[in-house]
DNA sequence: GGTTGTTTCGAAAACGTTTTCGATAAAATA
DNA sequence: TATTTTATCGAAAACGTTTTCGAAACAACC
């Protein structure tokens, strides 16, 4: 099927390509009468502008890229949904790439997006990433960049995050509020920063409420899997049979922990209360349902795109941008796993 | 930052743009000596071809689009992952759009992708979709199209599916194998086709094994939610207290059903065995873990892209394509929810 | 010496749009 | 009538690449 061009519309109406282009783009230096004719003819021929030519001429693609560690993940797919929803409103399409938590892959994806000449890039860091040359390259190319959730503090760009420390504090405080006296923490590895922040929130809550912080009660998990959750829950109960609460770095691990606790004939929440983090989809539907911290993925995606969009606009106008960081609120979601029955 | 062009490389070496282009693209009518110089200079200046110009010239974007009903969904995000992985190997990027199960949105997304002049389109139908003008438009525009999972039999294009009927048959047969005599079915609405096929598979298994098919044991769920699963499980037990097995159209609903069954002090699997469909992520981590049918999302994404890629290649060569349908195998995954203890 | 073949290069067209700038004619003003 | 203003149009350049076609220079052959 032959694609209709401006030239053909122009020929069929005996006007110039220029006039056709102007008419269709609403310039005011074209007669109302001819404009009407042109628009009609364009519709009649089912004219669709050749986007490649438009891109070349305008130097923009109306496309952005997003790099995330993992697509098959409730939080990140929520972010994607938010980004796509917001982008569509502004006429932008979204290219998705995964880093698989690998720094090398992340670099490659950045390269791809730069070569693709996207109008902007959204990134959540891979766990492995510990240096930022590739992001500096984005900035050097003057491509608008927004980081979200897993960010690099050193890179000077717009950011959207939650306050992991505060959220972790609230989760731990909730355990204290329901009467826990000896609270363990299953933490994540030293990268990304989030694991550290959540640990710090836990520690601060412990300290603030006159419980004694005990580093033996903090377990460092490397892979953050269901199985690890099971394993460390067993280990914990073995080493500290009198533990009565666990704040777990992420829901999946918490679910594994609950499984192990139940298998050992302890009761959640009465013997051991458990609270997770992120509000994975499953947390609401398991038994007992899991208390957790809601991480607003969809909203984060929306906000990240909004920031990116603003930056794109500013860049077009040639204005300077002063990077800012948006901090989104989190909610404590209380479910069965922390509601001890009155004893 | 000024972008380097062929012209600039040419100027700095006193050769023509043509020669530079040819050297970088490996044409053989350019002297080895000059080629070396050009390649070196290009690297030195960090030359990156202007993709917009390349697109315009070659009439292809090395980008494909995929439209799915919902991003935040284990199966569909697995598909996306498969598509992206395979596409990247072939140098293609992937634009993701959602239909939110709405026909109108689906049409709009198709329109966006056509206007974007993507090299190919991947689609899984929205539940609402009951006519196919927009897909015919894709075909009219001679854009390669592959449908997967939720397909339209009437549209003549490549397809990747599972055999829902056979898989449902196997699930139901498994219940029969573990000793169930009175098996209910929670089915989905009349669209998409998958619900019908799964129901047919259930019915065939019942008929084939000398159990009496009873339409009263088939419950039609409209929204396929956790809550519906709970509601209909209660209803079922109320109406048929002697039911001893349920084949549920999808895992989420099955999880809801299990919850209700437990709350009513029936035991899963001993009183009532439950099997789901799709192998959602949560199914492996709940207690009791849920038996189900594994739907190979990642593999489906890979195969779908492979088909699309073949079609793109054929189109370039101007050859005709004869649409085919790939049927992927499914696996019966036996977990706790159907393993009755020896009585 | 004339013919053919080979190697190496570049001019130019083409892809389809956007936008600047000037031309023309008609209308308004002096 | 002469001059300025306004409305309407189009030529042409530009965006940066790819590719065709022919030119030039030289070697090889009879």
XYZ file of C-alpha atoms (C1' of nucleotides) in Angstrom:
746
model
C 0.000 0.000 0.000
C 1.481 3.270 -1.182
C 1.801 5.865 1.523
C 0.303 9.264 0.756
C 2.688 12.220 0.954
C 2.266 15.948 1.076
C 3.439 16.080 -2.499
C 0.543 13.974 -3.688
C -2.028 16.031 -1.856
C -0.435 19.145 -3.291
C -0.519 17.749 -6.827
C -4.150 16.729 -6.612
C -5.160 20.235 -5.530
C -2.745 22.257 -7.610
C -1.105 23.913 -4.656
C 2.417 23.680 -3.307
C 3.731 21.239 -0.743
C 4.402 24.205 1.489
C 0.763 25.234 1.540
C -0.404 21.725 2.277
C 2.007 21.403 5.152
C 0.955 24.740 6.581
C -2.741 24.003 6.221
C -2.427 20.725 8.051
C -0.366 22.293 10.807
C -2.711 25.214 11.319
C -0.521 28.065 10.131
C -2.530 31.227 9.770
C -1.119 32.380 6.441
C -3.301 30.082 4.404
C -6.746 30.891 3.096
C -9.652 29.360 4.991
C -11.089 28.005 1.795
C -7.957 26.223 0.613
C -7.246 25.018 4.109
C -10.623 23.335 4.222
C -9.998 21.696 0.867
C -6.600 20.435 1.917
C -7.781 19.016 5.198
C -10.633 17.311 3.441
C -8.392 15.831 0.788
C -5.936 14.644 3.402
C -8.671 12.834 5.247
C -10.028 11.431 2.012
C -6.655 10.001 1.038
C -6.028 8.817 4.596
C -2.852 10.843 4.793
C -0.468 10.040 7.617
C 2.664 12.103 8.031
C 5.869 10.177 7.544
C 7.124 10.156 11.088
C 10.664 9.450 9.974
C 10.805 12.677 8.022
C 9.208 14.568 10.879
C 11.759 13.156 13.288
C 14.629 14.132 11.033
C 13.322 17.620 10.560
C 12.320 18.335 14.140
C 15.143 16.368 15.751
C 12.819 14.700 18.193
C 11.254 11.260 18.273
C 8.425 11.693 20.759
C 9.729 8.535 22.327
C 11.365 7.938 25.666
C 13.239 4.952 27.020
C 13.042 3.316 30.409
C 15.602 0.940 31.858
C 14.606 -1.234 34.785
C 16.284 -4.171 36.474
C 13.432 -6.609 35.862
C 10.134 -6.499 34.002
C 8.542 -9.466 35.727
C 8.146 -7.752 39.051
C 5.071 -6.256 40.609
C 6.646 -2.982 41.625
C 8.487 -2.313 38.394
C 5.610 -3.300 36.183
C 3.470 -0.870 38.168
C 6.013 1.841 37.481
C 5.932 1.011 33.797
C 2.187 1.242 33.796
C 2.361 4.684 35.379
C 4.963 5.858 32.907
C 3.064 4.599 29.891
C -0.189 6.107 31.097
C 1.325 9.523 31.660
C 3.447 9.439 28.516
C 0.490 8.621 26.351
C -1.319 11.686 27.595
C 1.507 13.820 26.275
C 1.871 11.934 23.020
C 4.996 10.006 23.923
C 5.691 6.342 23.370
C 7.814 4.249 25.692
C 10.617 1.829 24.896
C 11.376 -0.651 27.641
C 14.747 -2.217 28.349
C 15.964 -4.453 31.135
C 19.294 -4.486 32.912
C 18.707 -7.809 34.674
C 20.506 -6.210 37.616
C 23.694 -6.251 35.542
C 25.873 -3.191 35.206
C 27.229 -4.256 31.838
C 23.771 -4.770 30.413
C 22.682 -1.456 31.850
C 25.503 0.280 30.037
C 24.559 -1.430 26.823
C 20.942 -0.370 27.156
C 21.969 3.205 27.798
C 24.029 3.057 24.627
C 21.070 1.729 22.666
C 18.842 4.530 23.857
C 21.383 7.223 23.091
C 21.829 5.847 19.584
C 18.070 5.686 19.203
C 18.012 9.379 20.011
C 15.101 9.108 22.432
C 13.849 12.394 23.849
C 14.494 11.305 27.411
C 15.531 8.408 29.615
C 14.122 6.955 32.823
C 16.296 4.660 34.914
C 16.152 2.565 38.032
C 19.609 1.280 38.832
C 20.736 -2.315 38.634
C 21.927 -3.704 41.939
C 25.361 -4.288 40.484
C 25.851 -0.712 39.383
C 28.555 1.018 41.366
C 29.849 3.608 38.918
C 28.080 6.008 36.673
C 30.032 6.760 33.496
C 27.136 5.739 31.322
C 24.826 8.195 33.012
C 27.323 10.991 32.644
C 27.347 10.161 28.963
C 23.587 10.661 28.866
C 24.005 14.045 30.468
C 26.845 14.959 28.113
C 24.575 14.186 25.198
C 22.102 16.548 26.815
C 19.409 13.928 26.978
C 16.956 14.560 29.816
C 17.379 11.915 32.521
C 15.265 10.993 35.526
C 16.174 8.302 38.030
C 13.618 6.624 40.240
C 13.584 4.294 43.227
C 17.099 2.929 42.896
C 19.053 6.085 42.243
C 22.614 7.333 42.232
C 22.966 10.247 44.588
C 26.100 11.395 42.776
C 24.446 11.843 39.405
C 23.026 15.337 39.033
C 19.581 14.709 37.605
C 15.930 14.715 38.545
C 14.862 11.910 40.843
C 11.748 10.298 42.276
C 12.122 8.202 45.389
C 10.489 7.104 48.559
C 12.055 7.657 51.931
C 13.163 4.111 52.609
C 14.546 4.955 55.996
C 11.368 6.583 57.207
C 9.205 3.811 55.808
C 11.357 1.156 57.463
C 11.171 3.127 60.693
C 7.379 3.089 60.505
C 7.283 -0.620 59.794
C 9.509 -1.371 62.758
C 7.628 1.029 64.974
C 4.434 -0.757 64.051
C 5.916 -4.002 65.362
C 6.846 -2.199 68.569
C 3.337 -0.759 68.793
C 1.762 -4.188 68.664
C 3.943 -5.279 71.560
C 7.031 -6.853 70.041
C 10.072 -6.707 72.326
C 12.682 -8.627 70.384
C 12.596 -7.684 66.752
C 14.806 -9.187 64.076
C 15.576 -7.728 60.664
C 16.186 -9.559 57.415
C 18.141 -7.078 55.357
C 19.331 -6.993 51.768
C 22.895 -6.782 50.399
C 25.057 -3.665 50.461
C 23.875 -2.601 47.076
C 21.456 -1.024 46.335
C 21.309 1.826 48.781
C 17.705 0.952 49.660
C 18.795 -2.038 51.747
C 21.043 0.185 53.797
C 18.382 2.830 54.305
C 15.823 0.285 55.398
C 18.273 -1.173 57.862
C 18.999 2.294 59.236
C 15.289 2.936 59.663
C 14.964 -0.320 61.558
C 17.887 0.518 63.805
C 16.648 4.001 64.517
C 13.215 2.711 65.501
C 14.801 0.198 67.842
C 17.032 2.854 69.396
C 14.248 5.404 69.703
C 12.044 3.070 71.683
C 14.455 1.874 74.327
C 14.868 -1.591 72.896
C 18.451 -2.778 72.751
C 19.860 -2.938 69.282
C 21.482 -6.300 68.735
C 23.431 -6.852 65.531
C 22.947 -10.601 65.957
C 19.284 -10.042 65.161
C 20.131 -8.588 61.762
C 20.532 -11.163 59.011
C 22.019 -10.213 55.673
C 20.390 -12.002 52.736
C 22.171 -12.066 49.410
C 19.586 -13.174 46.938
C 16.345 -12.098 48.540
C 14.354 -15.172 47.548
C 11.453 -17.078 49.032
C 13.831 -19.890 49.903
C 16.209 -17.560 51.681
C 13.253 -16.302 53.687
C 12.496 -19.842 54.788
C 16.114 -20.622 55.547
C 16.813 -17.559 57.637
C 13.561 -17.820 59.555
C 14.606 -21.298 60.643
C 18.045 -20.054 61.507
C 16.608 -17.148 63.449
C 14.242 -19.278 65.487
C 17.051 -21.702 66.162
C 19.362 -18.965 67.393
C 16.762 -16.784 69.102
C 13.708 -18.852 70.040
C 12.243 -15.883 71.897
C 12.128 -13.530 68.937
C 8.654 -12.036 68.577
C 8.810 -9.870 65.466
C 10.606 -9.602 62.122
C 10.895 -6.675 59.799
C 11.767 -8.098 56.406
C 13.391 -6.115 53.596
C 10.903 -7.298 51.002
C 7.584 -9.140 50.866
C 8.741 -12.211 48.985
C 11.253 -13.040 51.675
C 8.646 -12.340 54.351
C 6.299 -14.841 52.753
C 9.040 -17.451 52.850
C 9.690 -16.625 56.475
C 6.030 -17.019 57.390
C 5.982 -20.384 55.678
C 8.936 -21.609 57.739
C 7.551 -20.194 60.968
C 4.268 -21.992 60.408
C 6.054 -25.218 59.564
C 7.906 -25.005 62.879
C 4.537 -24.711 64.602
C 4.969 -21.153 65.672
C 2.067 -18.820 65.081
C 2.122 -15.679 62.963
C 1.388 -13.137 64.336
C 0.905 -14.279 67.911
C 4.317 -15.852 68.470
C 6.134 -13.908 65.808
C 4.710 -10.916 63.987
C 6.031 -10.320 60.476
C 6.026 -7.214 58.352
C 7.378 -6.942 54.843
C 8.122 -4.154 52.394
C 6.803 -3.119 48.966
C 3.285 -4.517 49.072
C 3.710 -7.196 46.461
C 0.501 -8.354 44.918
C 0.521 -11.694 46.690
C 0.738 -10.153 50.153
C -2.955 -9.380 50.224
C -4.075 -12.849 49.214
C -1.949 -15.183 51.307
C -2.921 -16.502 54.716
C -2.177 -14.880 57.028
C -2.169 -11.789 54.862
C 1.045 -9.842 55.159
C 1.409 -6.421 56.734
C 3.745 -4.305 54.688
C 4.767 -0.910 53.411
C 3.079 0.187 50.240
C 5.463 1.499 47.637
C 3.490 3.571 45.152
C 4.849 2.199 41.878
C 2.192 3.567 39.584
C 2.448 7.021 41.113
C 6.217 6.883 40.939
C 6.027 6.113 37.232
C 3.665 9.014 36.687
C 5.794 11.469 38.589
C 8.976 10.295 36.929
C 7.521 10.909 33.506
C 6.145 14.270 34.548
C 9.596 15.373 35.652
C 11.106 14.062 32.457
C 8.504 15.864 30.396
C 9.197 19.150 32.118
C 12.878 18.689 31.473
C 12.262 17.965 27.803
C 10.216 21.158 27.505
C 12.845 23.233 29.235
C 15.559 21.812 27.025
C 13.595 22.767 23.931
C 13.376 26.311 25.171
C 17.091 26.189 25.824
C 16.613 26.889 29.507
C 18.726 25.496 32.287
C 17.332 22.813 34.569
C 17.973 22.625 38.258
C 17.580 18.995 39.281
C 15.156 18.263 42.066
C 14.153 15.170 43.971
C 10.547 14.226 44.572
C 9.895 12.121 47.627
C 6.685 10.109 47.507
C 4.856 9.040 50.614
C 4.498 5.418 51.648
C 1.672 3.779 53.562
C 1.786 1.308 56.371
C -0.596 -1.469 55.452
C -1.730 -3.443 58.455
C -2.909 -6.949 57.733
C -3.126 -10.192 59.659
C 0.571 -10.934 60.043
C 0.995 -8.252 62.697
C -2.384 -8.230 64.413
C -1.816 -10.223 67.549
C -4.986 -11.480 69.200
C -5.655 -10.124 72.657
C -4.022 -12.453 75.120
C 26.711 18.893 22.264
C 27.037 18.988 18.515
C 26.398 15.662 16.854
C 29.013 14.478 14.377
C 27.791 13.790 10.844
C 29.217 12.016 7.841
C 29.841 15.405 6.295
C 32.178 16.411 9.062
C 34.164 13.227 8.881
C 34.368 13.668 5.134
C 35.570 17.251 5.458
C 38.248 16.400 7.995
C 39.682 13.722 5.704
C 39.170 15.407 2.359
C 36.996 12.678 0.955
C 33.347 12.672 -0.044
C 30.365 11.859 2.144
C 29.726 8.899 -0.118
C 33.087 7.364 0.595
C 32.695 7.823 4.315
C 29.302 6.194 4.284
C 30.563 3.297 2.234
C 33.612 2.787 4.401
C 31.556 2.636 7.566
C 29.091 0.239 6.026
C 31.722 -2.087 4.650
C 31.289 -1.568 0.947
C 34.105 -3.155 -0.982
C 34.692 -0.369 -3.478
C 36.753 1.676 -1.083
C 40.482 1.449 -0.620
C 41.629 -0.419 2.469
C 43.862 2.469 3.423
C 41.169 5.138 3.319
C 38.669 2.838 4.956
C 40.983 2.421 7.891
C 41.428 6.165 8.175
C 37.717 6.790 8.039
C 36.842 4.189 10.627
C 39.515 5.544 12.888
C 38.361 9.116 12.503
C 34.751 8.093 13.125
C 35.720 6.433 16.362
C 37.862 9.384 17.317
C 35.003 11.829 16.839
C 32.564 9.437 18.504
C 30.380 9.403 15.430
C 26.885 8.000 15.812
C 24.682 7.751 12.751
C 21.618 9.923 12.871
C 18.973 7.273 13.257
C 16.244 9.593 12.022
C 17.974 9.989 8.693
C 18.639 6.281 8.490
C 14.991 5.546 9.211
C 13.847 7.941 6.536
C 16.215 6.551 4.004
C 15.715 2.859 4.724
C 12.024 3.144 5.595
C 12.408 1.037 8.673
C 12.651 1.890 12.343
C 14.075 -1.286 13.852
C 11.328 -0.928 16.391
C 8.277 -3.060 17.027
C 5.201 -2.447 19.109
C 3.379 -4.754 21.466
C -0.149 -4.265 22.753
C -1.256 -6.207 25.786
C -4.304 -5.957 28.018
C -2.378 -5.290 31.209
C 1.273 -4.727 32.108
C 0.968 -5.479 35.808
C 0.338 -9.155 35.334
C 2.711 -12.038 35.790
C 1.924 -13.788 32.550
C 1.990 -10.716 30.346
C 5.096 -9.283 31.887
C 6.776 -12.638 31.253
C 5.749 -12.369 27.629
C 7.194 -8.879 27.448
C 10.426 -10.119 28.893
C 10.614 -12.831 26.251
C 9.868 -10.394 23.472
C 12.433 -7.853 24.630
C 15.104 -10.494 25.069
C 14.604 -11.900 21.603
C 14.163 -8.509 19.942
C 17.390 -7.208 21.390
C 19.288 -10.102 19.863
C 18.107 -8.968 16.466
C 18.679 -5.288 17.082
C 15.068 -4.327 17.609
C 13.599 -2.146 20.323
C 10.161 -2.648 21.783
C 7.400 -0.132 22.427
C 4.799 -1.249 24.924
C 1.162 -0.205 24.972
C -1.770 -1.336 27.056
C -5.376 -1.840 26.064
C -6.670 -2.184 29.616
C -9.015 -4.830 28.211
C -10.815 -2.065 26.318
C -11.580 -2.351 22.636
C -11.565 1.388 22.097
C -8.157 1.784 23.706
C -6.873 -1.148 21.713
C -7.942 0.568 18.504
C -6.245 3.748 19.578
C -3.000 1.929 20.360
C -3.063 0.236 16.977
C -3.464 3.649 15.396
C -0.491 4.993 17.355
C 1.726 2.140 16.224
C 0.718 2.474 12.588
C 1.477 6.180 12.685
C 4.774 5.436 14.373
C 5.590 3.194 11.424
C 6.900 0.373 13.553
C 8.325 -2.565 11.638
C 5.889 -4.993 13.190
C 3.159 -5.389 15.790
C 2.500 -7.995 18.473
C -0.953 -8.208 20.016
C -2.834 -10.072 22.669
C -6.513 -9.207 22.448
C -8.475 -7.225 25.007
C -11.362 -9.160 26.508
C -13.808 -6.621 25.132
C -12.630 -6.974 21.568
C -15.277 -8.577 19.387
C -14.511 -7.126 15.959
C -11.305 -6.694 14.110
C -11.318 -3.681 11.792
C -8.209 -2.265 13.401
C -6.258 -5.431 12.742
C -7.364 -5.510 9.139
C -6.018 -1.980 8.908
C -2.639 -3.236 10.112
C -2.673 -5.886 7.433
C -3.760 -3.358 4.783
C -0.799 -1.225 5.721
C 1.292 -4.321 5.183
C 2.712 -4.199 8.673
C 3.727 -7.649 9.930
C 1.377 -8.761 12.692
C 1.570 -11.610 15.180
C -1.108 -12.408 17.723
C -0.449 -14.395 20.859
C -2.444 -16.032 23.628
C -5.694 -14.136 23.172
C -6.079 -14.270 19.429
C -8.715 -13.683 16.773
C -9.158 -16.794 14.705
C -10.665 -14.761 11.879
C -7.632 -12.533 11.381
C -5.221 -14.067 8.898
C -1.877 -13.609 10.594
C 0.798 -15.521 12.451
C -0.164 -16.682 15.905
C 1.353 -18.195 19.027
C -0.974 -19.925 21.437
C -1.305 -22.710 23.903
C -3.945 -25.372 23.584
C -6.273 -24.198 26.326
C -8.659 -27.038 25.825
C -6.011 -29.712 26.121
C -4.418 -28.024 29.130
C -7.781 -27.724 30.881
C -8.417 -31.351 30.066
C -5.149 -32.306 31.722
C -5.897 -30.223 34.785
C -9.306 -31.804 35.200
C -7.958 -35.262 34.501
C -5.392 -34.711 37.227
C -8.224 -34.081 39.699
C -9.859 -37.278 38.544
C -6.563 -39.125 38.893
C -6.205 -38.100 42.530
C -9.647 -39.497 43.233
C -12.090 -36.604 42.832
C -15.585 -37.729 41.923
C -17.552 -34.517 41.936
C -15.606 -31.766 40.240
C -16.768 -28.196 39.902
C -15.458 -25.596 37.445
C -15.107 -21.871 37.944
C -15.079 -20.535 34.419
C -14.514 -17.101 32.929
C -16.835 -14.937 30.817
C -17.741 -15.620 27.193
C -14.920 -13.469 25.976
C -12.095 -14.178 25.477
C -12.161 -17.520 23.708
C -9.772 -18.985 26.291
C -12.527 -19.272 28.907
C -14.648 -21.258 26.506
C -11.818 -23.553 25.538
C -10.907 -24.236 29.132
C -14.503 -25.029 29.919
C -14.651 -27.398 26.960
C -11.519 -29.135 28.151
C -13.062 -29.560 31.578
C -16.257 -30.948 30.102
C -14.445 -33.361 27.829
C -12.386 -34.724 30.717
C -15.540 -35.272 32.765
C -17.274 -37.005 29.871
C -14.271 -39.139 28.972
C -13.984 -40.559 32.453
C -17.529 -41.663 33.097
C -18.351 -38.885 35.530
C -21.672 -37.208 34.877
C -21.386 -33.694 33.562
C -23.550 -31.374 35.622
C -23.941 -27.798 34.422
C -24.873 -26.791 37.969
C -21.262 -27.422 38.917
C -20.041 -24.835 36.450
C -19.950 -21.293 37.801
C -19.455 -18.357 35.497
C -17.353 -15.572 37.006
C -17.414 -12.158 35.430
C -14.466 -10.347 36.925
C -12.104 -13.141 37.840
C -10.914 -11.627 41.096
C -9.708 -13.000 44.413
C -12.970 -11.901 45.998
C -15.034 -13.672 43.371
C -13.050 -16.793 44.094
C -13.967 -16.538 47.763
C -17.599 -15.783 47.023
C -18.148 -18.615 44.598
C -16.334 -21.149 46.755
C -18.763 -20.379 49.573
C -21.664 -20.586 47.183
C -20.412 -23.869 45.792
C -19.964 -25.469 49.199
C -23.362 -24.230 50.194
C -25.026 -25.707 47.114
C -22.920 -28.838 46.817
C -21.378 -29.726 50.173
C -20.075 -32.994 48.753
C -17.949 -31.417 46.037
C -14.393 -32.766 46.197
C -12.500 -30.913 43.468
C -12.472 -27.593 41.616
C -10.808 -26.682 38.387
C -10.479 -22.922 38.380
C -10.002 -20.829 35.234
C -7.133 -18.840 36.733
C -4.842 -18.972 39.750
C -5.914 -15.750 41.408
C -9.480 -16.987 41.678
C -8.240 -20.356 42.900
C -6.313 -18.661 45.696
C -9.477 -16.873 46.753
C -11.364 -20.135 46.679
C -8.779 -21.862 48.848
C -9.014 -19.047 51.364
C -12.793 -19.431 51.628
C -12.591 -23.202 51.806
C -10.114 -22.965 54.671
C -12.264 -20.401 56.457
C -15.192 -22.794 56.284
C -13.003 -25.419 57.954
C -12.758 -27.650 54.961
C -9.344 -28.967 54.084
C -7.515 -28.376 50.834
C -6.713 -30.834 49.299
C -8.230 -33.614 51.404
C -11.842 -32.424 51.372
C -11.625 -30.361 48.240
C -8.719 -30.434 45.818
C -8.121 -27.253 43.851
C -6.232 -26.696 40.637
C -5.733 -23.357 38.929
C -4.428 -22.174 35.598
C -1.504 -20.018 34.419
C 0.996 -20.604 37.195
C 0.972 -17.143 38.663
C 4.008 -16.296 40.695
C 2.203 -16.456 44.013
C 0.969 -20.003 43.448
C 4.287 -21.508 44.426
C 4.609 -19.567 47.676
C 1.176 -19.757 49.257
C 0.120 -22.468 51.701
C -1.020 -24.881 50.549
C 0.851 -24.271 47.329
C -1.416 -24.366 44.318
C -1.353 -27.008 41.607
C -1.801 -25.402 38.243
C -1.068 -25.355 34.535
C 2.088 -23.576 33.539
C 1.619 -21.139 30.710
C 5.023 -20.436 29.175
C 4.891 -16.652 28.928
C 8.577 -16.035 28.341
C 8.729 -18.692 25.651
C 5.585 -17.337 24.059
C 7.132 -13.889 23.867
C 10.253 -15.316 22.270
C 8.353 -17.320 19.702
C 6.046 -14.427 18.909
C 8.976 -12.180 18.143
C 10.687 -14.865 16.120
C 7.627 -15.219 13.935
C 7.366 -11.481 13.579
C 11.011 -11.219 12.649
C 10.644 -13.847 9.959
C 7.690 -11.977 8.563
C 9.620 -8.719 8.529
C 12.435 -10.374 6.607
C 10.063 -11.933 4.108
C 8.330 -8.621 3.565
C 11.632 -6.937 2.805
C 12.335 -9.532 0.167
C 8.872 -8.932 -1.192
C 7.872 -12.512 -0.637
C 4.443 -13.742 0.309
C 3.800 -14.956 3.841
C 1.602 -17.898 4.658
C 0.379 -17.402 8.211
C 0.978 -20.215 10.618
C 0.047 -20.911 14.194
C 2.554 -22.140 16.739
C 1.129 -24.128 19.604
C 3.277 -24.174 22.720
C 3.143 -26.988 25.229
C 1.886 -26.498 28.777
C 2.900 -28.353 31.896
C 0.829 -29.728 34.687
C 2.396 -28.534 37.903
C 1.444 -30.651 40.854
C 1.680 -28.951 44.218
C 0.034 -29.355 47.596
C -3.489 -28.278 46.691
C -4.191 -31.537 44.861
C -2.074 -34.026 46.775
C -4.542 -35.754 49.034
C -2.973 -37.641 51.913
C -3.521 -41.401 51.962
C -6.717 -42.100 53.860
C 47.767 1.521 -30.088
C 43.364 0.145 -29.052
C 40.332 -2.445 -26.246
C 38.771 -4.364 -22.059
C 38.866 -4.874 -17.122
C 39.704 -3.377 -12.393
C 39.984 -0.296 -8.650
C 38.664 3.744 -6.405
C 36.098 7.581 -5.907
C 32.271 11.221 -5.870
C 28.108 13.806 -7.790
C 23.636 13.719 -7.218
C 19.174 12.077 -6.309
C 16.155 10.499 -3.091
C 13.549 9.771 1.395
C 9.207 13.523 3.185
C 8.836 16.943 6.082
C 9.298 21.947 8.171
C 10.254 26.668 7.906
C 12.327 30.848 6.234
C 12.002 34.251 3.154
C 10.438 36.646 -0.574
C 6.954 37.423 -4.222
C 2.547 38.810 -5.650
C -1.826 40.782 -5.524
C -5.355 42.973 -3.243
C -6.870 46.133 0.202
C -6.213 50.113 2.991
C -4.265 54.426 3.793
C -2.436 58.920 2.832
C -2.593 58.525 -7.515
C 1.051 56.922 -4.723
C 2.250 54.378 -0.796
C 1.794 51.183 2.818
C -0.340 47.234 4.826
C -2.311 42.699 4.729
C -3.408 38.184 2.992
C -1.964 34.313 0.503
C 1.123 31.557 -1.629
C 5.443 28.909 -3.116
C 10.599 28.231 -4.041
C 14.124 26.448 -1.878
C 17.029 24.989 1.726
C 17.691 21.989 5.265
C 17.678 17.699 8.209
C 21.681 13.293 7.381
C 21.736 9.304 5.359
C 21.972 5.527 1.411
C 22.706 4.073 -3.137
C 22.947 4.403 -8.089
C 25.587 5.523 -11.733
C 29.240 7.108 -14.071
C 33.988 9.034 -14.223
C 38.811 8.642 -13.882
C 43.023 6.333 -13.633
C 45.539 2.591 -14.311
C 46.712 -2.161 -15.529
C 46.274 -5.975 -18.596
C 45.508 -8.004 -22.813
C 45.681 -8.754 -27.775
